[in-house]
Amino acid sequence: MEVPSRPCSNIEPGNYEEVCDLITQIPSKVQIQDITKELHCPLCNDWFRDPLMLSCGHNFCQACIQNFWKQQAKETFCPECKMLCQYSNCTFNLVLEKLVEKIKKLPLLKGHPQCPEHGENLKIFSKPDGKLICFQCKDARLSVGQSKDFLQISDAVHFFMKELTTHQDELEATLKELQSLKNMQKDAIAAYKDISSLLDSLEQGTKVLMPRELISRKLNPGLYKGPIQYMMWREMQFSLSPGLSSLTLDPKTAHPNLMLSKNRTSVWHGDIKQVMPDDPERFDSSVAVLGSKGFTSGKWYWEVEVAKKTKWTVGVVRESIIRKGSCPLTPEQGFWLLRLRNQTDLKALDLPSCSLKLTNNLNKVGIYLDYEGGQVSFYNAKTMTHIYTFTNNFTEKLYPYFCPCLNDGGENKEPLHILHPQ
């Protein structure tokens, strides 16, 4: 196939300049768009590139018409009028080529985004690049075997509108959930901060209490979803009910080295290992003992005296814990415990364990259990300062847990003592 030469146009230069001058003086954007539409190849819908005029008079980009004829295989005809045309009879339209270059520089066309590299309008969205590109950019990417994931601008807009709608739906769902949590928090505050009974007792002249801070930005569950009545217990212990839980120790669970007081409210470690029945309930490794009463519902509070001891462990455990041999003392194994070592090393045996700072002398530990609320909290019983809170979903019977630890040759001989209401 003979390649056509690039002859000079048969339009006089003066006429070409007049056409360009007339176009630059057209003020209407609509008119400019009509003209630019005529300067776009019917096959690629972009500016003419190396425009080739067929023998019928219609113009196409050289690459576009060649690709079109390759697809036809047999006949070479005009895509517009279907007239048979020989490639050798085609002529490069230099006037059209120059006109396109001049029109693309008009101020009225500056609003259209153009490729900084090729100066063409950006008409294709490249998903790998995440931006608009021109047809020459597309051809360059295809020539080096890059991704063919290109979209028309209208399709790209539709694609991202769908993604935007999806994210908007997710955000709206999250907003609804947050609003629901906010309402639940308000209900929780109302449920656990009802002090109407306290106000009634004040009106009856029982006692004047110092104001207490009942609101916190964080609303720590151990501070504000706990035994609020016990925080006032020492000022109003005779007007609040119930008081301290009257717990005793269960000798059937006690390690053979543990000694229990007659009233079963105190426990300490003895050097002599007693001969005891090896009941399934008894600890044989941990020097521990359980309370005689288990809980499957309700809210309970008890206090343990730990003064003068160098180490101890107290808290709440599941009925089904391993009692023979050793096992990790973690919530996953059914243990919710507070532990002291070396007089000052205080830890909550969570997973991972949490080291805690002793700000005051910890002579008495308050333990609060809210079964339905899934909460075990520890307090400095003297000041009702919150120490730590475990949260879980309780499904079986729970028991108080007491471990006085080894007496260490007398250094840790003091007992753990369960306090009872006076």
JSON list of C-alpha atoms in Angstrom, two decimals, residues 3-161:
[
{"chain": "A", "resi": 3, "resn": "VAL", "atom": "CA", "xyz": [1.81, 5.83, 1.68]},
{"chain": "A", "resi": 4, "resn": "PRO", "atom": "CA", "xyz": [0.40, 9.25, 0.70]},
{"chain": "A", "resi": 5, "resn": "SER", "atom": "CA", "xyz": [2.71, 12.23, 0.75]},
{"chain": "A", "resi": 6, "resn": "ARG", "atom": "CA", "xyz": [2.07, 15.31, 2.89]},
{"chain": "A", "resi": 7, "resn": "PRO", "atom": "CA", "xyz": [1.23, 17.93, 0.23]},
{"chain": "A", "resi": 8, "resn": "CYS", "atom": "CA", "xyz": [0.48, 21.56, 0.82]},
{"chain": "A", "resi": 9, "resn": "SER", "atom": "CA", "xyz": [-3.19, 22.39, 1.21]},
{"chain": "A", "resi": 10, "resn": "ASN", "atom": "CA", "xyz": [-5.17, 23.65, -1.76]},
{"chain": "A", "resi": 11, "resn": "ILE", "atom": "CA", "xyz": [-6.65, 26.34, 0.53]},
{"chain": "A", "resi": 12, "resn": "GLU", "atom": "CA", "xyz": [-4.90, 29.64, 0.18]},
{"chain": "A", "resi": 13, "resn": "PRO", "atom": "CA", "xyz": [-2.88, 30.79, 3.20]},
{"chain": "A", "resi": 14, "resn": "GLY", "atom": "CA", "xyz": [-4.84, 34.01, 3.40]},
{"chain": "A", "resi": 15, "resn": "ASN", "atom": "CA", "xyz": [-8.09, 32.10, 3.72]},
{"chain": "A", "resi": 16, "resn": "TYR", "atom": "CA", "xyz": [-6.62, 29.89, 6.46]},
{"chain": "A", "resi": 17, "resn": "GLU", "atom": "CA", "xyz": [-5.61, 32.93, 8.49]},
{"chain": "A", "resi": 18, "resn": "GLU", "atom": "CA", "xyz": [-9.05, 34.50, 8.02]},
{"chain": "A", "resi": 19, "resn": "VAL", "atom": "CA", "xyz": [-10.73, 31.32, 9.30]},
{"chain": "A", "resi": 20, "resn": "CYS", "atom": "CA", "xyz": [-8.51, 31.30, 12.39]},
{"chain": "A", "resi": 21, "resn": "ASP", "atom": "CA", "xyz": [-9.08, 35.01, 13.03]},
{"chain": "A", "resi": 22, "resn": "LEU", "atom": "CA", "xyz": [-12.85, 34.59, 12.72]},
{"chain": "A", "resi": 23, "resn": "ILE", "atom": "CA", "xyz": [-12.81, 31.65, 15.14]},
{"chain": "A", "resi": 24, "resn": "THR", "atom": "CA", "xyz": [-10.79, 33.54, 17.76]},
{"chain": "A", "resi": 25, "resn": "GLN", "atom": "CA", "xyz": [-13.32, 36.37, 17.63]},
{"chain": "A", "resi": 26, "resn": "ILE", "atom": "CA", "xyz": [-16.35, 34.15, 18.30]},
{"chain": "A", "resi": 27, "resn": "PRO", "atom": "CA", "xyz": [-17.57, 35.00, 21.81]},
{"chain": "A", "resi": 28, "resn": "SER", "atom": "CA", "xyz": [-20.06, 32.19, 22.27]},
{"chain": "A", "resi": 29, "resn": "LYS", "atom": "CA", "xyz": [-18.88, 29.08, 24.10]},
{"chain": "A", "resi": 30, "resn": "VAL", "atom": "CA", "xyz": [-21.63, 27.07, 22.40]},
{"chain": "A", "resi": 31, "resn": "GLN", "atom": "CA", "xyz": [-20.32, 28.11, 19.00]},
{"chain": "A", "resi": 32, "resn": "ILE", "atom": "CA", "xyz": [-16.79, 27.18, 19.98]},
{"chain": "A", "resi": 33, "resn": "GLN", "atom": "CA", "xyz": [-18.03, 23.75, 21.07]},
{"chain": "A", "resi": 34, "resn": "ASP", "atom": "CA", "xyz": [-19.79, 23.27, 17.73]},
{"chain": "A", "resi": 35, "resn": "ILE", "atom": "CA", "xyz": [-16.58, 24.12, 15.88]},
{"chain": "A", "resi": 36, "resn": "THR", "atom": "CA", "xyz": [-14.39, 21.92, 18.06]},
{"chain": "A", "resi": 37, "resn": "LYS", "atom": "CA", "xyz": [-16.79, 19.03, 17.49]},
{"chain": "A", "resi": 38, "resn": "GLU", "atom": "CA", "xyz": [-16.04, 19.31, 13.76]},
{"chain": "A", "resi": 39, "resn": "LEU", "atom": "CA", "xyz": [-12.34, 19.14, 14.58]},
{"chain": "A", "resi": 40, "resn": "HIS", "atom": "CA", "xyz": [-12.68, 15.77, 16.30]},
{"chain": "A", "resi": 41, "resn": "CYS", "atom": "CA", "xyz": [-12.13, 12.46, 14.52]},
{"chain": "A", "resi": 42, "resn": "PRO", "atom": "CA", "xyz": [-15.46, 10.56, 14.14]},
{"chain": "A", "resi": 43, "resn": "LEU", "atom": "CA", "xyz": [-13.69, 7.32, 15.06]},
{"chain": "A", "resi": 44, "resn": "CYS", "atom": "CA", "xyz": [-11.87, 8.28, 18.29]},
{"chain": "A", "resi": 45, "resn": "ASN", "atom": "CA", "xyz": [-13.91, 11.39, 19.20]},
{"chain": "A", "resi": 46, "resn": "ASP", "atom": "CA", "xyz": [-10.70, 13.26, 20.00]},
{"chain": "A", "resi": 47, "resn": "TRP", "atom": "CA", "xyz": [-8.79, 16.04, 18.26]},
{"chain": "A", "resi": 48, "resn": "PHE", "atom": "CA", "xyz": [-7.54, 15.08, 14.82]},
{"chain": "A", "resi": 49, "resn": "ARG", "atom": "CA", "xyz": [-3.99, 13.69, 14.84]},
{"chain": "A", "resi": 50, "resn": "ASP", "atom": "CA", "xyz": [-2.25, 13.50, 11.46]},
{"chain": "A", "resi": 51, "resn": "PRO", "atom": "CA", "xyz": [-5.64, 14.03, 9.77]},
{"chain": "A", "resi": 52, "resn": "LEU", "atom": "CA", "xyz": [-6.05, 12.10, 6.52]},
{"chain": "A", "resi": 53, "resn": "MET", "atom": "CA", "xyz": [-8.62, 13.32, 3.96]},
{"chain": "A", "resi": 54, "resn": "LEU", "atom": "CA", "xyz": [-10.20, 10.49, 1.93]},
{"chain": "A", "resi": 55, "resn": "SER", "atom": "CA", "xyz": [-11.14, 10.85, -1.73]},
{"chain": "A", "resi": 56, "resn": "CYS", "atom": "CA", "xyz": [-14.74, 11.37, -0.62]},
{"chain": "A", "resi": 57, "resn": "GLY", "atom": "CA", "xyz": [-13.72, 14.47, 1.40]},
{"chain": "A", "resi": 58, "resn": "HIS", "atom": "CA", "xyz": [-14.18, 13.04, 4.92]},
{"chain": "A", "resi": 59, "resn": "ASN", "atom": "CA", "xyz": [-11.32, 13.31, 7.42]},
{"chain": "A", "resi": 60, "resn": "PHE", "atom": "CA", "xyz": [-9.99, 10.82, 9.98]},
{"chain": "A", "resi": 61, "resn": "CYS", "atom": "CA", "xyz": [-6.87, 10.38, 12.08]},
{"chain": "A", "resi": 62, "resn": "GLN", "atom": "CA", "xyz": [-4.33, 8.39, 10.11]},
{"chain": "A", "resi": 63, "resn": "ALA", "atom": "CA", "xyz": [-4.03, 5.73, 12.85]},
{"chain": "A", "resi": 64, "resn": "CYS", "atom": "CA", "xyz": [-7.82, 5.54, 13.29]},
{"chain": "A", "resi": 65, "resn": "ILE", "atom": "CA", "xyz": [-8.63, 4.93, 9.60]},
{"chain": "A", "resi": 66, "resn": "GLN", "atom": "CA", "xyz": [-5.81, 2.40, 9.25]},
{"chain": "A", "resi": 67, "resn": "ASN", "atom": "CA", "xyz": [-7.09, 0.43, 12.27]},
{"chain": "A", "resi": 68, "resn": "PHE", "atom": "CA", "xyz": [-10.63, 0.63, 10.90]},
{"chain": "A", "resi": 69, "resn": "TRP", "atom": "CA", "xyz": [-9.59, -0.76, 7.50]},
{"chain": "A", "resi": 70, "resn": "LYS", "atom": "CA", "xyz": [-7.58, -3.54, 9.13]},
{"chain": "A", "resi": 71, "resn": "GLN", "atom": "CA", "xyz": [-10.74, -4.71, 10.88]},
{"chain": "A", "resi": 72, "resn": "GLN", "atom": "CA", "xyz": [-12.64, -4.74, 7.55]},
{"chain": "A", "resi": 73, "resn": "ALA", "atom": "CA", "xyz": [-10.04, -7.04, 6.00]},
{"chain": "A", "resi": 74, "resn": "LYS", "atom": "CA", "xyz": [-11.48, -6.90, 2.44]},
{"chain": "A", "resi": 75, "resn": "GLU", "atom": "CA", "xyz": [-12.63, -3.44, 1.35]},
{"chain": "A", "resi": 76, "resn": "THR", "atom": "CA", "xyz": [-11.37, 0.03, 2.22]},
{"chain": "A", "resi": 77, "resn": "PHE", "atom": "CA", "xyz": [-14.32, 2.39, 2.39]},
{"chain": "A", "resi": 78, "resn": "CYS", "atom": "CA", "xyz": [-15.23, 5.59, 4.24]},
{"chain": "A", "resi": 79, "resn": "PRO", "atom": "CA", "xyz": [-16.84, 4.94, 7.66]},
{"chain": "A", "resi": 80, "resn": "GLU", "atom": "CA", "xyz": [-19.07, 7.98, 7.12]},
{"chain": "A", "resi": 81, "resn": "CYS", "atom": "CA", "xyz": [-20.43, 7.66, 3.55]},
{"chain": "A", "resi": 82, "resn": "LYS", "atom": "CA", "xyz": [-19.34, 4.04, 2.76]},
{"chain": "A", "resi": 83, "resn": "MET", "atom": "CA", "xyz": [-17.63, 5.19, -0.48]},
{"chain": "A", "resi": 84, "resn": "LEU", "atom": "CA", "xyz": [-14.75, 2.99, -1.61]},
{"chain": "A", "resi": 85, "resn": "CYS", "atom": "CA", "xyz": [-11.43, 4.79, -1.13]},
{"chain": "A", "resi": 86, "resn": "GLN", "atom": "CA", "xyz": [-7.87, 3.84, -1.92]},
{"chain": "A", "resi": 87, "resn": "TYR", "atom": "CA", "xyz": [-5.25, 4.62, 0.68]},
{"chain": "A", "resi": 88, "resn": "SER", "atom": "CA", "xyz": [-2.93, 5.90, -2.02]},
{"chain": "A", "resi": 89, "resn": "ASN", "atom": "CA", "xyz": [-5.56, 8.50, -3.01]},
{"chain": "A", "resi": 90, "resn": "CYS", "atom": "CA", "xyz": [-5.77, 9.91, 0.55]},
{"chain": "A", "resi": 91, "resn": "THR", "atom": "CA", "xyz": [-4.14, 13.24, 1.34]},
{"chain": "A", "resi": 92, "resn": "PHE", "atom": "CA", "xyz": [-2.80, 14.65, 4.61]},
{"chain": "A", "resi": 93, "resn": "ASN", "atom": "CA", "xyz": [-5.00, 17.64, 5.51]},
{"chain": "A", "resi": 94, "resn": "LEU", "atom": "CA", "xyz": [-2.39, 20.15, 6.72]},
{"chain": "A", "resi": 95, "resn": "VAL", "atom": "CA", "xyz": [-4.92, 22.96, 7.03]},
{"chain": "A", "resi": 96, "resn": "LEU", "atom": "CA", "xyz": [-7.04, 20.86, 9.36]},
{"chain": "A", "resi": 97, "resn": "GLU", "atom": "CA", "xyz": [-3.98, 19.85, 11.36]},
{"chain": "A", "resi": 98, "resn": "LYS", "atom": "CA", "xyz": [-2.90, 23.49, 11.83]},
{"chain": "A", "resi": 99, "resn": "LEU", "atom": "CA", "xyz": [-6.44, 24.56, 12.61]},
{"chain": "A", "resi": 100, "resn": "VAL", "atom": "CA", "xyz": [-6.69, 21.95, 15.35]},
{"chain": "A", "resi": 101, "resn": "GLU", "atom": "CA", "xyz": [-3.42, 23.16, 16.92]},
{"chain": "A", "resi": 102, "resn": "LYS", "atom": "CA", "xyz": [-4.59, 26.78, 16.90]},
{"chain": "A", "resi": 103, "resn": "ILE", "atom": "CA", "xyz": [-8.09, 26.02, 18.19]},
{"chain": "A", "resi": 104, "resn": "LYS", "atom": "CA", "xyz": [-6.66, 24.01, 21.12]},
{"chain": "A", "resi": 105, "resn": "LYS", "atom": "CA", "xyz": [-4.87, 27.19, 22.30]},
{"chain": "A", "resi": 106, "resn": "LEU", "atom": "CA", "xyz": [-8.01, 29.35, 22.45]},
{"chain": "A", "resi": 107, "resn": "PRO", "atom": "CA", "xyz": [-8.84, 30.90, 25.87]},
{"chain": "A", "resi": 108, "resn": "LEU", "atom": "CA", "xyz": [-12.39, 29.54, 25.78]},
{"chain": "A", "resi": 109, "resn": "LEU", "atom": "CA", "xyz": [-11.01, 26.01, 25.74]},
{"chain": "A", "resi": 110, "resn": "LYS", "atom": "CA", "xyz": [-8.76, 26.49, 28.74]},
{"chain": "A", "resi": 111, "resn": "GLY", "atom": "CA", "xyz": [-11.54, 25.32, 31.05]},
{"chain": "A", "resi": 112, "resn": "HIS", "atom": "CA", "xyz": [-11.21, 21.80, 29.70]},
{"chain": "A", "resi": 113, "resn": "PRO", "atom": "CA", "xyz": [-8.57, 19.71, 31.50]},
{"chain": "A", "resi": 114, "resn": "GLN", "atom": "CA", "xyz": [-5.72, 18.91, 29.13]},
{"chain": "A", "resi": 115, "resn": "CYS", "atom": "CA", "xyz": [-2.84, 16.50, 29.23]},
{"chain": "A", "resi": 116, "resn": "PRO", "atom": "CA", "xyz": [0.31, 18.39, 30.31]},
{"chain": "A", "resi": 117, "resn": "GLU", "atom": "CA", "xyz": [2.42, 16.05, 28.18]},
{"chain": "A", "resi": 118, "resn": "HIS", "atom": "CA", "xyz": [0.42, 15.91, 24.94]},
{"chain": "A", "resi": 119, "resn": "GLY", "atom": "CA", "xyz": [-1.84, 18.98, 25.17]},
{"chain": "A", "resi": 120, "resn": "GLU", "atom": "CA", "xyz": [-4.98, 16.91, 24.43]},
{"chain": "A", "resi": 121, "resn": "ASN", "atom": "CA", "xyz": [-8.24, 16.86, 26.34]},
{"chain": "A", "resi": 122, "resn": "LEU", "atom": "CA", "xyz": [-8.37, 14.34, 29.18]},
{"chain": "A", "resi": 123, "resn": "LYS", "atom": "CA", "xyz": [-11.16, 12.02, 28.11]},
{"chain": "A", "resi": 124, "resn": "ILE", "atom": "CA", "xyz": [-10.28, 8.67, 29.69]},
{"chain": "A", "resi": 125, "resn": "PHE", "atom": "CA", "xyz": [-10.01, 7.62, 33.33]},
{"chain": "A", "resi": 126, "resn": "SER", "atom": "CA", "xyz": [-7.13, 5.26, 34.10]},
{"chain": "A", "resi": 127, "resn": "LYS", "atom": "CA", "xyz": [-7.99, 3.15, 37.15]},
{"chain": "A", "resi": 128, "resn": "PRO", "atom": "CA", "xyz": [-4.35, 2.06, 37.81]},
{"chain": "A", "resi": 129, "resn": "ASP", "atom": "CA", "xyz": [-3.24, 5.72, 37.80]},
{"chain": "A", "resi": 130, "resn": "GLY", "atom": "CA", "xyz": [-6.38, 6.97, 39.50]},
{"chain": "A", "resi": 131, "resn": "LYS", "atom": "CA", "xyz": [-6.58, 9.99, 37.20]},
{"chain": "A", "resi": 132, "resn": "LEU", "atom": "CA", "xyz": [-7.75, 11.29, 33.80]},
{"chain": "A", "resi": 133, "resn": "ILE", "atom": "CA", "xyz": [-5.51, 10.76, 30.78]},
{"chain": "A", "resi": 134, "resn": "CYS", "atom": "CA", "xyz": [-5.64, 11.50, 27.06]},
{"chain": "A", "resi": 135, "resn": "PHE", "atom": "CA", "xyz": [-5.79, 9.04, 24.19]},
{"chain": "A", "resi": 136, "resn": "GLN", "atom": "CA", "xyz": [-2.06, 9.36, 23.51]},
{"chain": "A", "resi": 137, "resn": "CYS", "atom": "CA", "xyz": [-1.34, 8.44, 27.15]},
{"chain": "A", "resi": 138, "resn": "LYS", "atom": "CA", "xyz": [-3.62, 5.42, 26.74]},
{"chain": "A", "resi": 139, "resn": "ASP", "atom": "CA", "xyz": [-1.82, 4.31, 23.57]},
{"chain": "A", "resi": 140, "resn": "ALA", "atom": "CA", "xyz": [1.55, 4.70, 25.31]},
{"chain": "A", "resi": 141, "resn": "ARG", "atom": "CA", "xyz": [0.46, 2.51, 28.21]},
{"chain": "A", "resi": 142, "resn": "LEU", "atom": "CA", "xyz": [-0.95, -0.16, 25.93]},
{"chain": "A", "resi": 143, "resn": "SER", "atom": "CA", "xyz": [2.24, -0.19, 23.85]},
{"chain": "A", "resi": 144, "resn": "VAL", "atom": "CA", "xyz": [4.33, -1.20, 26.88]},
{"chain": "A", "resi": 145, "resn": "GLY", "atom": "CA", "xyz": [1.84, -3.81, 28.05]},
{"chain": "A", "resi": 146, "resn": "GLN", "atom": "CA", "xyz": [0.43, -1.91, 31.01]},
{"chain": "A", "resi": 147, "resn": "SER", "atom": "CA", "xyz": [-3.06, -2.46, 32.40]},
{"chain": "A", "resi": 148, "resn": "LYS", "atom": "CA", "xyz": [-5.97, -2.01, 30.01]},
{"chain": "A", "resi": 149, "resn": "ASP", "atom": "CA", "xyz": [-8.31, -0.96, 32.82]},
{"chain": "A", "resi": 150, "resn": "PHE", "atom": "CA", "xyz": [-9.56, 2.29, 31.30]},
{"chain": "A", "resi": 151, "resn": "LEU", "atom": "CA", "xyz": [-13.01, 3.87, 31.65]},
{"chain": "A", "resi": 152, "resn": "GLN", "atom": "CA", "xyz": [-14.91, 6.55, 29.84]},
{"chain": "A", "resi": 153, "resn": "ILE", "atom": "CA", "xyz": [-15.43, 9.56, 32.08]},
{"chain": "A", "resi": 154, "resn": "SER", "atom": "CA", "xyz": [-19.17, 8.88, 32.36]},
{"chain": "A", "resi": 155, "resn": "ASP", "atom": "CA", "xyz": [-18.48, 5.26, 33.38]},
{"chain": "A", "resi": 156, "resn": "ALA", "atom": "CA", "xyz": [-15.84, 6.39, 35.87]},
{"chain": "A", "resi": 157, "resn": "VAL", "atom": "CA", "xyz": [-18.31, 8.83, 37.41]},
{"chain": "A", "resi": 158, "resn": "HIS", "atom": "CA", "xyz": [-20.89, 6.04, 37.71]},
{"chain": "A", "resi": 159, "resn": "PHE", "atom": "CA", "xyz": [-18.30, 3.66, 39.23]},
{"chain": "A", "resi": 160, "resn": "PHE", "atom": "CA", "xyz": [-17.16, 6.09, 41.90]},
{"chain": "A", "resi": 161, "resn": "MET", "atom": "CA", "xyz": [-20.69, 7.25, 42.63]}
]
